[in-house]
Amino acid sequence: MPKLTSALLLAERIHYALVDLSEGSPVFTGCDSFHRPLQGHQHAYIFCESDPNSGACEITGAIVYSRMGFGQKDQEALQRLSRVWGPEGLEVNLALQGLGSREDFAQESPLLARSRSWVSRTPFLSGRHPKRTRAGVPKVDGRGLQIGGPEHELRRLLELAGLPEPLAVEPVGFARLGGRPVAWREFVRQRSGGGPAKSGFGFRIRFPEAVAGPVALGAESHFGMGGFEADEAGFSDL
């Protein structure tokens, strides 16, 4: 199996396969029958997982999650998905392990848990550029955050997602995979055939109340980027 650092490429191939197997179901394409994008990020997210105790950091499974649910044709596509392949020798055999609600799997996956504290598992890719004046001075908001900068964009997307305003946000410089730190630059951060890779960032977020996962934000979030996992050990002083 590929490593979690290649999660974007595997998620992309799973996406293509499900679009084909479902004959273009909106839950997988993200578009309606008139090819208009669905609103509210209701369509499928694909998250790759790995055993945090494995030094190999290999992907051990994938979660396909959709707020709009899966119809009969969608479920049949998930059941029929058995193999994907792609660039750089990517070839993975797959078998459906179960179907159910988020709550059915919340105990098994920290991506689907309920928590006040969340930490980046895959890099957050901002879809905006930091703003500066013509003189090159950063434009900042009332909190002193550079407008369009990574944290400013993260907070903007949290608000758009209807999540509570965080009590605290702090940068995190790496993911911990297999007991070792892995810098965000080590992750694949662009889909096959895409342009230059976006810079990756990580954060730890503390909410005033527990929120239910998945928490996934930013560019390529439907392909597993910008994914957060429950982190109750974080912000122990709050």
GROMACS .gro file of C-alpha atoms in nm:
model
  238
    1MET     CA    1   0.000   0.000   0.000
    2PRO     CA    2   0.117   0.359  -0.057
    3LYS     CA    3   0.212   0.576   0.238
    4LEU     CA    4  -0.020   0.834   0.391
    5THR     CA    5   0.195   1.104   0.233
    6SER     CA    6   0.049   0.988  -0.103
    7ALA     CA    7  -0.310   1.002   0.022
    8LEU     CA    8  -0.414   1.263  -0.233
    9LEU     CA    9  -0.320   1.042  -0.529
   10LEU     CA   10  -0.504   0.738  -0.391
   11ALA     CA   11  -0.813   0.942  -0.302
   12GLU     CA   12  -0.815   1.086  -0.654
   13ARG     CA   13  -0.811   0.736  -0.806
   14ILE     CA   14  -1.087   0.615  -0.574
   15HIS     CA   15  -1.290   0.919  -0.679
   16TYR     CA   16  -1.248   0.844  -1.050
   17ALA     CA   17  -1.343   0.480  -0.997
   18LEU     CA   18  -1.658   0.565  -0.799
   19VAL     CA   19  -1.767   0.823  -1.058
   20ASP     CA   20  -1.735   0.554  -1.325
   21LEU     CA   21  -1.898   0.273  -1.125
   22SER     CA   22  -2.192   0.496  -1.025
   23GLU     CA   23  -2.239   0.630  -1.379
   24GLY     CA   24  -2.174   0.984  -1.264
   25SER     CA   25  -2.375   0.998  -0.943
   26PRO     CA   26  -2.384   1.355  -0.800
   27VAL     CA   27  -2.262   1.231  -0.462
   28PHE     CA   28  -1.932   1.139  -0.627
   29THR     CA   29  -1.906   1.400  -0.904
   30GLY     CA   30  -2.009   1.692  -0.684
   31CYS     CA   31  -2.232   1.822  -0.966
   32ASP     CA   32  -2.601   1.796  -1.044
   33SER     CA   33  -2.751   1.661  -1.369
   34PHE     CA   34  -2.689   2.000  -1.533
   35HIS     CA   35  -2.320   1.987  -1.432
   36ARG     CA   36  -2.368   2.264  -1.177
   37PRO     CA   37  -2.156   2.228  -0.861
   38LEU     CA   38  -2.348   2.115  -0.556
   39GLN     CA   39  -2.359   2.368  -0.273
   40GLY     CA   40  -2.258   2.320   0.088
   41HIS     CA   41  -1.993   2.049   0.044
   42GLN     CA   42  -2.260   1.778   0.063
   43HIS     CA   43  -2.088   1.538  -0.177
   44ALA     CA   44  -1.835   1.269  -0.093
   45TYR     CA   45  -1.510   1.318   0.094
   46ILE     CA   46  -1.243   1.050   0.066
   47PHE     CA   47  -1.005   1.014   0.360
   48CYS     CA   48  -0.712   0.774   0.373
   49GLU     CA   49  -0.606   0.633   0.708
   50SER     CA   50  -0.290   0.471   0.843
   51ASP     CA   51  -0.197   0.294   1.164
   52PRO     CA   52  -0.039   0.564   1.387
   53ASN     CA   53   0.181   0.299   1.550
   54SER     CA   54   0.320   0.165   1.225
   55GLY     CA   55   0.664   0.292   1.135
   56ALA     CA   56   0.589   0.227   0.767
   57CYS     CA   57   0.309   0.489   0.768
   58GLU     CA   58   0.127   0.286   0.503
   59ILE     CA   59  -0.236   0.357   0.421
   60THR     CA   60  -0.450   0.091   0.586
   61GLY     CA   61  -0.791   0.196   0.459
   62ALA     CA   62  -1.010   0.471   0.322
   63ILE     CA   63  -1.329   0.636   0.445
   64VAL     CA   64  -1.584   0.766   0.197
   65TYR     CA   65  -1.813   1.010   0.375
   66SER     CA   66  -2.102   1.219   0.245
   67ARG     CA   67  -2.340   1.448   0.431
   68MET     CA   68  -2.606   1.379   0.167
   69GLY     CA   69  -2.585   1.004   0.222
   70PHE     CA   70  -2.556   0.728  -0.037
   71GLY     CA   71  -2.840   0.607  -0.254
   72GLN     CA   72  -2.877   0.251  -0.381
   73LYS     CA   73  -2.664   0.311  -0.691
   74ASP     CA   74  -2.396   0.479  -0.478
   75GLN     CA   75  -2.387   0.187  -0.236
   76GLU     CA   76  -2.359  -0.059  -0.524
   77ALA     CA   77  -2.062   0.142  -0.659
   78LEU     CA   78  -1.891   0.126  -0.320
   79GLN     CA   79  -1.951  -0.249  -0.304
   80ARG     CA   80  -1.812  -0.301  -0.655
   81LEU     CA   81  -1.499  -0.095  -0.598
   82SER     CA   82  -1.220  -0.353  -0.584
   83ARG     CA   83  -0.909  -0.208  -0.746
   84VAL     CA   84  -0.756   0.125  -0.843
   85TRP     CA   85  -0.434   0.210  -1.020
   86GLY     CA   86  -0.251   0.521  -1.125
   87PRO     CA   87   0.082   0.700  -1.168
   88GLU     CA   88   0.408   0.607  -1.000
   89GLY     CA   89   0.314   0.240  -0.985
   90LEU     CA   90   0.003   0.298  -0.776
   91GLU     CA   91  -0.205  -0.021  -0.763
   92VAL     CA   92  -0.430  -0.101  -0.469
   93ASN     CA   93  -0.689  -0.372  -0.407
   94LEU     CA   94  -0.992  -0.264  -0.205
   95ALA     CA   95  -1.287  -0.431  -0.032
   96LEU     CA   96  -1.583  -0.263   0.137
   97GLN     CA   97  -1.571  -0.319   0.514
   98GLY     CA   98  -1.903  -0.162   0.608
   99LEU     CA   99  -2.175   0.094   0.543
  100GLY     CA  100  -2.340   0.311   0.806
  101SER     CA  101  -2.372   0.650   0.969
  102ARG     CA  102  -2.089   0.862   1.100
  103GLU     CA  103  -2.176   0.754   1.453
  104ASP     CA  104  -2.131   0.387   1.359
  105PHE     CA  105  -1.762   0.447   1.291
  106ALA     CA  106  -1.682   0.731   1.533
  107GLN     CA  107  -1.520   0.497   1.784
  108GLU     CA  108  -1.295   0.346   1.519
  109SER     CA  109  -1.166   0.659   1.349
  110PRO     CA  110  -1.037   0.983   1.506
  111LEU     CA  111  -1.145   1.155   1.183
  112LEU     CA  112  -1.511   1.088   1.267
  113ALA     CA  113  -1.502   1.137   1.644
  114ARG     CA  114  -1.651   1.418   1.854
  115SER     CA  115  -1.394   1.644   2.017
  116ARG     CA  116  -1.315   1.997   2.128
  117SER     CA  117  -0.957   1.970   2.009
  118TRP     CA  118  -0.852   1.881   1.654
  119VAL     CA  119  -0.507   1.856   1.497
  120SER     CA  120  -0.401   1.839   1.132
  121ARG     CA  121  -0.353   1.487   0.998
  122THR     CA  122  -0.294   1.595   0.638
  123PRO     CA  123  -0.175   1.937   0.517
  124PHE     CA  124  -0.417   2.228   0.495
  125LEU     CA  125  -0.394   2.380   0.146
  126SER     CA  126  -0.512   2.737   0.132
  127GLY     CA  127  -0.704   2.844  -0.174
  128ARG     CA  128  -0.615   3.212  -0.131
  129HIS     CA  129  -0.303   3.427  -0.141
  130PRO     CA  130  -0.193   3.650   0.147
  131LYS     CA  131  -0.286   4.013   0.083
  132ARG     CA  132  -0.037   4.300   0.080
  133THR     CA  133  -0.055   4.669   0.008
  134ARG     CA  134   0.115   4.817  -0.299
  135ALA     CA  135   0.405   4.897  -0.071
  136GLY     CA  136   0.437   4.530   0.020
  137VAL     CA  137   0.301   4.564   0.373
  138PRO     CA  138   0.079   4.274   0.484
  139LYS     CA  139  -0.291   4.360   0.512
  140VAL     CA  140  -0.420   4.242   0.847
  141ASP     CA  141  -0.761   4.198   1.009
  142GLY     CA  142  -0.872   4.307   1.354
  143ARG     CA  143  -0.693   4.012   1.515
  144GLY     CA  144  -0.364   4.097   1.346
  145LEU     CA  145  -0.387   3.803   1.103
  146GLN     CA  146  -0.273   3.860   0.747
  147ILE     CA  147  -0.581   3.860   0.524
  148GLY     CA  148  -0.568   3.558   0.296
  149GLY     CA  149  -0.292   3.402   0.505
  150PRO     CA  150  -0.320   3.038   0.618
  151GLU     CA  151  -0.475   3.099   0.961
  152HIS     CA  152  -0.705   3.374   0.834
  153GLU     CA  153  -0.829   3.140   0.559
  154LEU     CA  154  -0.869   2.851   0.804
  155ARG     CA  155  -1.085   3.064   1.033
  156ARG     CA  156  -1.289   3.188   0.737
  157LEU     CA  157  -1.360   2.833   0.624
  158LEU     CA  158  -1.450   2.722   0.977
  159GLU     CA  159  -1.711   2.997   0.987
  160LEU     CA  160  -1.846   2.904   0.643
  161ALA     CA  161  -1.875   2.543   0.760
  162GLY     CA  162  -2.094   2.656   1.050
  163LEU     CA  163  -1.844   2.549   1.315
  164PRO     CA  164  -1.804   2.744   1.640
  165GLU     CA  165  -1.546   3.021   1.656
  166PRO     CA  166  -1.230   2.857   1.794
  167LEU     CA  167  -1.103   2.939   2.141
  168ALA     CA  168  -0.749   2.892   2.009
  169VAL     CA  169  -0.563   2.810   1.690
  170GLU     CA  170  -0.194   2.731   1.685
  171PRO     CA  171   0.036   2.630   1.398
  172VAL     CA  172   0.169   2.275   1.381
  173GLY     CA  173   0.477   2.218   1.170
  174PHE     CA  174   0.438   1.848   1.094
  175ALA     CA  175   0.227   1.535   1.117
  176ARG     CA  176   0.339   1.257   1.347
  177LEU     CA  177   0.337   0.934   1.148
  178GLY     CA  178   0.478   0.612   1.283
  179GLY     CA  179   0.623   0.795   1.581
  180ARG     CA  180   0.825   1.041   1.376
  181PRO     CA  181   0.759   1.395   1.254
  182VAL     CA  182   0.675   1.426   0.884
  183ALA     CA  183   0.688   1.776   0.737
  184TRP     CA  184   0.391   1.894   0.534
  185ARG     CA  185   0.616   1.935   0.228
  186GLU     CA  186   0.665   1.556   0.224
  187PHE     CA  187   0.299   1.503   0.136
  188VAL     CA  188   0.181   1.497  -0.223
  189ARG     CA  189  -0.008   1.830  -0.248
  190GLN     CA  190  -0.130   1.835  -0.606
  191ARG     CA  191  -0.350   1.602  -0.806
  192SER     CA  192  -0.208   1.423  -1.109
  193GLY     CA  193  -0.177   1.657  -1.403
  194GLY     CA  194  -0.224   1.960  -1.179
  195GLY     CA  195  -0.020   2.277  -1.157
  196PRO     CA  196   0.244   2.363  -0.897
  197ALA     CA  197   0.192   2.210  -0.554
  198LYS     CA  198   0.037   2.440  -0.296
  199SER     CA  199   0.218   2.504   0.031
  200GLY     CA  200   0.093   2.287   0.316
  201PHE     CA  201   0.019   2.404   0.670
  202GLY     CA  202  -0.093   2.242   0.991
  203PHE     CA  203  -0.293   2.362   1.290
  204ARG     CA  204  -0.433   2.257   1.622
  205ILE     CA  205  -0.781   2.394   1.687
  206ARG     CA  206  -0.965   2.417   2.017
  207PHE     CA  207  -1.342   2.475   2.006
  208PRO     CA  208  -1.559   2.592   2.296
  209GLU     CA  209  -1.765   2.274   2.259
  210ALA     CA  210  -1.724   1.930   2.108
  211VAL     CA  211  -1.787   1.910   1.735
  212ALA     CA  212  -1.840   1.602   1.522
  213GLY     CA  213  -1.596   1.506   1.252
  214PRO     CA  214  -1.500   1.501   0.983
  215VAL     CA  215  -1.330   1.839   0.997
  216ALA     CA  216  -1.178   1.889   0.652
  217LEU     CA  217  -1.107   2.229   0.503
  218GLY     CA  218  -0.929   2.401   0.218
  219ALA     CA  219  -0.828   2.305  -0.134
  220GLU     CA  220  -0.858   1.934  -0.216
  221SER     CA  221  -1.041   1.864   0.111
  222HIS     CA  222  -1.275   1.623  -0.073
  223PHE     CA  223  -0.961   1.425  -0.162
  224GLY     CA  224  -0.836   1.402   0.195
  225MET     CA  225  -0.629   1.717   0.229
  226GLY     CA  226  -0.690   1.958   0.518
  227GLY     CA  227  -0.810   1.668   0.731
  228PHE     CA  228  -0.809   1.697   1.109
  229GLU     CA  229  -0.830   1.424   1.372
  230ALA     CA  230  -0.957   1.437   1.729
  231ASP     CA  231  -0.678   1.533   1.968
  232GLU     CA  232  -0.802   1.543   2.324
  233ALA     CA  233  -0.443   1.563   2.449
  234GLY     CA  234  -0.405   1.904   2.285
  235PHE     CA  235  -0.449   2.233   2.471
  236SER     CA  236  -0.443   2.058   2.809
  237ASP     CA  237  -0.402   2.396   2.978
  238LEU     CA  238  -0.744   2.522   2.857
   0.00000   0.00000   0.00000
